[in-house]
Short mmCIF file of C-alpha atoms in Angstrom, two decimals:
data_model
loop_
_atom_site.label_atom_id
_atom_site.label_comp_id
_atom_site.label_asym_id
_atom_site.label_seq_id
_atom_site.Cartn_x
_atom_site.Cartn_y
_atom_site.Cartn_z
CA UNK X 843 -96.02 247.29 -56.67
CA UNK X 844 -92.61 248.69 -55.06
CA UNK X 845 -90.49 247.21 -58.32
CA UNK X 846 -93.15 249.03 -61.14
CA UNK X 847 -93.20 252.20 -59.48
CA UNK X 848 -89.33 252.03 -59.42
CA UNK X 849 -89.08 251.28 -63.00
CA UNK X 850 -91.13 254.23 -63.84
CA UNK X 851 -89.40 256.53 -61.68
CA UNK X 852 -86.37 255.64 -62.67
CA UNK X 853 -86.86 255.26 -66.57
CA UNK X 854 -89.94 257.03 -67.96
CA UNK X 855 -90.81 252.92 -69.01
CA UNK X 856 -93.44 250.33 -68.05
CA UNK X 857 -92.92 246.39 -69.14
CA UNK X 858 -95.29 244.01 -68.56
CA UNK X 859 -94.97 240.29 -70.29
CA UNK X 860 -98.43 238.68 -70.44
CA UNK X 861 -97.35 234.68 -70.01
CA UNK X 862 -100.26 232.41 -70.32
CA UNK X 863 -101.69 229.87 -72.82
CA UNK X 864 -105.14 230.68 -75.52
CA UNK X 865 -106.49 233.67 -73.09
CA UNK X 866 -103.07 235.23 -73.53
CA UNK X 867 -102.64 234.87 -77.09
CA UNK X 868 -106.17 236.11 -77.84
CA UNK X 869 -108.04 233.10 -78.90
CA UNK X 870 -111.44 233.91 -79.58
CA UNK X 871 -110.46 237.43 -80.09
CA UNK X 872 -111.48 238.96 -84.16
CA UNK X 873 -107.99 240.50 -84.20
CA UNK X 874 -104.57 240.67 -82.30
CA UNK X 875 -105.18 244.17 -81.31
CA UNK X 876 -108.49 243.07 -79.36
CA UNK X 877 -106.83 240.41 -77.32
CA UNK X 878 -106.39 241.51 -73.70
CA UNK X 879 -102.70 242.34 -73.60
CA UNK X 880 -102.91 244.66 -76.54
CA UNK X 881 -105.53 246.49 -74.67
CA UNK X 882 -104.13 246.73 -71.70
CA UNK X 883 -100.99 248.39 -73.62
CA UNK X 884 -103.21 250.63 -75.39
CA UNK X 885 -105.35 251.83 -71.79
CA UNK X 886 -102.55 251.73 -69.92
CA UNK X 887 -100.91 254.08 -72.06
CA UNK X 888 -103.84 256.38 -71.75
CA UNK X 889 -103.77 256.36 -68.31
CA UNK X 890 -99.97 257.08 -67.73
CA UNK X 891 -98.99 259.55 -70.44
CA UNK X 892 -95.31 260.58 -70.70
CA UNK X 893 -94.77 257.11 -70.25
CA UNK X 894 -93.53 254.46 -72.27
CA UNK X 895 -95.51 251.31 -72.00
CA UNK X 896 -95.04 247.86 -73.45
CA UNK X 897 -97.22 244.69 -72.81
CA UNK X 898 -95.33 241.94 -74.62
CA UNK X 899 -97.99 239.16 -75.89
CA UNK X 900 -96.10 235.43 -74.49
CA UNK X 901 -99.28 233.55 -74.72
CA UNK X 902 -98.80 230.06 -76.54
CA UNK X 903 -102.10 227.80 -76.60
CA UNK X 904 -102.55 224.79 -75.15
CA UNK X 905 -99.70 225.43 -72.88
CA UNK X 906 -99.70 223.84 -68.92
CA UNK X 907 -98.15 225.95 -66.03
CA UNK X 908 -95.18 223.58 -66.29
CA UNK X 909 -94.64 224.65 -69.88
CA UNK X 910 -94.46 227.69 -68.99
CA UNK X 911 -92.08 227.45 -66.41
CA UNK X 912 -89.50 226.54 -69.00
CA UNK X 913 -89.78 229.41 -70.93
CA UNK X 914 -89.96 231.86 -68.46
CA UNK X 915 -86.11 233.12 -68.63
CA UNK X 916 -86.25 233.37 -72.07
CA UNK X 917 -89.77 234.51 -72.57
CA UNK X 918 -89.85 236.85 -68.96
CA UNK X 919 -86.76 237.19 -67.03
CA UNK X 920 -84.81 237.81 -70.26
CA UNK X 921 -87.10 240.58 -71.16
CA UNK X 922 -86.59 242.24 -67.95
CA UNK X 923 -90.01 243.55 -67.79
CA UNK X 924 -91.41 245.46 -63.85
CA UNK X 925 -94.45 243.09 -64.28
CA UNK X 926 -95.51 239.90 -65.21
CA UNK X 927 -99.01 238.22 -65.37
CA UNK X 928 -99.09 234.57 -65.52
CA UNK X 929 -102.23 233.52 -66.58
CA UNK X 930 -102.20 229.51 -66.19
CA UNK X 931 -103.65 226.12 -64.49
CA UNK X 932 -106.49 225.96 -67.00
CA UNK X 933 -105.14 223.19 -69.08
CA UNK X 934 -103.72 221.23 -65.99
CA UNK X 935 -107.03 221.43 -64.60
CA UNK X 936 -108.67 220.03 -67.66
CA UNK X 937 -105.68 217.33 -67.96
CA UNK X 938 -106.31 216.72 -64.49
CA UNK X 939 -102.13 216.48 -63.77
CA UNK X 940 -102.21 216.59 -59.84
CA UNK X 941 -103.07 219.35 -57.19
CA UNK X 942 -99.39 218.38 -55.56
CA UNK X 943 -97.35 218.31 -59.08
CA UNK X 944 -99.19 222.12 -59.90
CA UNK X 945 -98.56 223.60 -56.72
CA UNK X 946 -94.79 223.20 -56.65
CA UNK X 947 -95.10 224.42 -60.45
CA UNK X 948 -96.57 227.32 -59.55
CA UNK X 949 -94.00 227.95 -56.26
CA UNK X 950 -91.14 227.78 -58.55
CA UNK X 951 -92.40 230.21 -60.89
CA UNK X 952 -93.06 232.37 -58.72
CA UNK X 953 -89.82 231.98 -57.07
CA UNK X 954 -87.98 232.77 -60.33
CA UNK X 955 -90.12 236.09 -61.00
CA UNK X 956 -89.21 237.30 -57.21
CA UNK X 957 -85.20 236.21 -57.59
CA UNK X 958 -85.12 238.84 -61.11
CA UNK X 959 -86.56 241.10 -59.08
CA UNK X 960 -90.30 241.18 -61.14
CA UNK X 961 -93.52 241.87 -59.95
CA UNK X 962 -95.61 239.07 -60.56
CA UNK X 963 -99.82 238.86 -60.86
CA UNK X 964 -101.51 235.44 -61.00
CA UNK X 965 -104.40 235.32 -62.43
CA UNK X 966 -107.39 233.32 -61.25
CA UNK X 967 -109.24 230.39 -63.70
CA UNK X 968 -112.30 231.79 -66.09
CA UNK X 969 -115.73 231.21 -65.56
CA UNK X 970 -117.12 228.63 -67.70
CA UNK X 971 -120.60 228.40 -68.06
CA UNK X 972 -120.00 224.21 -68.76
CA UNK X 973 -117.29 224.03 -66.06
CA UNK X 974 -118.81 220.81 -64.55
CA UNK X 975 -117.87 218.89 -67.60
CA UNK X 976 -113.82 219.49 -65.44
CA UNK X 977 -114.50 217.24 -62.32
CA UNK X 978 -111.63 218.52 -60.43
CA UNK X 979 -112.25 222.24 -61.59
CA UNK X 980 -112.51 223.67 -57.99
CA UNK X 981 -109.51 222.09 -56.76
CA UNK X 982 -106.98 223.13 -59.62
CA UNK X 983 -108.58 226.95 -58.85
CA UNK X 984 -107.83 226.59 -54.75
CA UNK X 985 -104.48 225.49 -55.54
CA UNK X 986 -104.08 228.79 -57.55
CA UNK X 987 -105.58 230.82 -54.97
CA UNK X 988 -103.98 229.07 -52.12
CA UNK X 989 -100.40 229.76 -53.91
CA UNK X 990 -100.82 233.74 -54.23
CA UNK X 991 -101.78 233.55 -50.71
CA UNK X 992 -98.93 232.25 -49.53
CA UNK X 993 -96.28 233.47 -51.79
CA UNK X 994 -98.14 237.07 -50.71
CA UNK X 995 -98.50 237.97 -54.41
CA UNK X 996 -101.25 239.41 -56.29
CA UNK X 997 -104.51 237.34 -57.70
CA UNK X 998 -106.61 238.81 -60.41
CA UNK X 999 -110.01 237.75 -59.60
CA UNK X 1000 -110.99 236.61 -63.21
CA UNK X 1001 -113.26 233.52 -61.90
CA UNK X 1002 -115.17 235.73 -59.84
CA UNK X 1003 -115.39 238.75 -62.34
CA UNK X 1004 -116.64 236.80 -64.99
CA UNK X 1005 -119.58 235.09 -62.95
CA UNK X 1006 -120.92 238.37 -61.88
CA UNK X 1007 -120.58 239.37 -65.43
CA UNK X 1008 -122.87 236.51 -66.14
CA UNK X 1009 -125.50 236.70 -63.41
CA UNK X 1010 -125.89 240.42 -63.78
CA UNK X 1011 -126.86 239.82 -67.23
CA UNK X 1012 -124.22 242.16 -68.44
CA UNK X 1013 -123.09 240.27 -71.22
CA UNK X 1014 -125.17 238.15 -73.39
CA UNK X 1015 -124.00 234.93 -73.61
CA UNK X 1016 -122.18 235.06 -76.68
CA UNK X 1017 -120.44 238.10 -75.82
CA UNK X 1018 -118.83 236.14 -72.69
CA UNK X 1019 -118.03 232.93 -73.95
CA UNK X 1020 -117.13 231.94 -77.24
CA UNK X 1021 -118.61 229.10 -79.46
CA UNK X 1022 -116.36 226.86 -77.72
CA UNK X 1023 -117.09 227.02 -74.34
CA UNK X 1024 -114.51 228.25 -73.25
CA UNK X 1025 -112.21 231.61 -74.42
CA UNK X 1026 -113.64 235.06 -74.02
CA UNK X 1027 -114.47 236.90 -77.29
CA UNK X 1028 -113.92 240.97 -78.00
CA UNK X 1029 -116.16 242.48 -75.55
CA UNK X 1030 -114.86 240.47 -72.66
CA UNK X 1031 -110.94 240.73 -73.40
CA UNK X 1032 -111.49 244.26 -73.20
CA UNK X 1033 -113.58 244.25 -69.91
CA UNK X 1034 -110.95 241.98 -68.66
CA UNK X 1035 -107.98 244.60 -69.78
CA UNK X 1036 -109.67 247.43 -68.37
CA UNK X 1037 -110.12 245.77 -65.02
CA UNK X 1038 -106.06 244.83 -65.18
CA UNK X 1039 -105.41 248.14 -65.89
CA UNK X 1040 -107.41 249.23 -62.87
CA UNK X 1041 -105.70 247.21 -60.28
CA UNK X 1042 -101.78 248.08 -61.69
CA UNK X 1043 -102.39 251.42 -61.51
CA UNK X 1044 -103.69 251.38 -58.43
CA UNK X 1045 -100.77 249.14 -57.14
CA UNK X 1046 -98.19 251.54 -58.56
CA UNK X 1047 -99.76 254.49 -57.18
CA UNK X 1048 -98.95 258.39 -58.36
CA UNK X 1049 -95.60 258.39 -59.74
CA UNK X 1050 -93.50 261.64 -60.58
CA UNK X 1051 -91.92 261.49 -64.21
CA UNK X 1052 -88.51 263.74 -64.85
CA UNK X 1053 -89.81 264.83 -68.68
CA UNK X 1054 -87.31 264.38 -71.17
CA UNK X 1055 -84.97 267.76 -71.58
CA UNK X 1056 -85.59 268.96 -68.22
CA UNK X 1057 -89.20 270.35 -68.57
CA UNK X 1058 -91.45 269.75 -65.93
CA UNK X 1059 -91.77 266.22 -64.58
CA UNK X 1060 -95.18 264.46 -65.52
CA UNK X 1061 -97.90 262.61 -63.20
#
């Protein structure tokens, strides 16, 4: 992540904007501070201290990847952050709008992330343990997949993530999957930020911090 490790370098800062629909904005979460964003700002600021480190919460529910496209100046390009996660296709794939119609959705996105000059992660469907009541489930995820293969960009591997969550038994049911089928609840937002926070750092690798007042710079 060439752009992040820049950003650090040069400022001291880290901005990520978290742009998604009801996973992003916490649903099924007890509190804001336990939805996955606002953990990922709090371990990612244990994990890179001297640094400044701001995961702004754009998550609106019920949103489609096209609805998303039109905020993304305002809501991501605007905001200028190193990073951005787009977390997204669920509710096309459940509104079943076309593979064709999502794809070049999800190409200009992507294309308007690389022009600013931002980092972008897509990340994959959920898990659902009722995910055969969505026909074309599969499909919508391939098209997601497919598109972060050949726009070379990185793919969280949520889908995959959760099932092994679920056939290793390491969640109970209810601690995966909310009453509704569908949105993760505390214990799993928090799994999921930790595992974020494992791949950015990792993709940013060591950086060298210039402490404020000429001290010694930080790791």
């Amino acid at each position: 992540m060439p752009a992040a490790r820049k950003a650090l370098q040069e400022t001291g800062r880290l901005t990520i904007v978290a742009l998604g629909s009801s996973a992003t904005a916490g649903s099924g979460a007890s509190a804001d501070d336990k939805s996955y964003p606002a953990v990922l700002q709090a371990e990612l600021g244990r994990r890179l201290p001297g640094v400044e480190v701001r995961v702004l919460n754009k998550g609106v529910g019920g949103q489609s990847a096209y609805d998303m496209l039109l905020r993304m100046q305002a809501d991501v390009v605007d905001e200028k952050p190193a990073i951005v996660i787009w977390q997204t296709v669920i509710n096309d794939a459940i509104r079943d709008i076309g593979e064709d119609k999502l794809a070049k959705i999800l190409r200009k996105g992507v294309g308007k992330a690389r022009a600013a000059g931002i980092e972008m992660i897509l990340m994959d469907l959920p898990w659902l343990p009722r995910e055969g009541r969505y026909p074309h489930y599969d499909d919508y995820r391939a098209v997601l997949v497919k598109t972060a293969q050949d726009q070379g960009i990185s793919l969280f591997p949520r889908y995959a993530m959760m099932k092994g969550w679920s056939n290793s038994r390491q969640f109970t049911p209810e601690e995966l999957v909310g009453m509704d089928g569908l949105h993760l609840v505390d214990a799993g937002y928090r799994c999921l930020a930790l595992r974020l926070a494992d791949g950015i750092v990792a993709g940013i690798g060591p950086v060298r911090i210039e402490a404020a007042g000429g001290g010694k710079p930080t790791n």
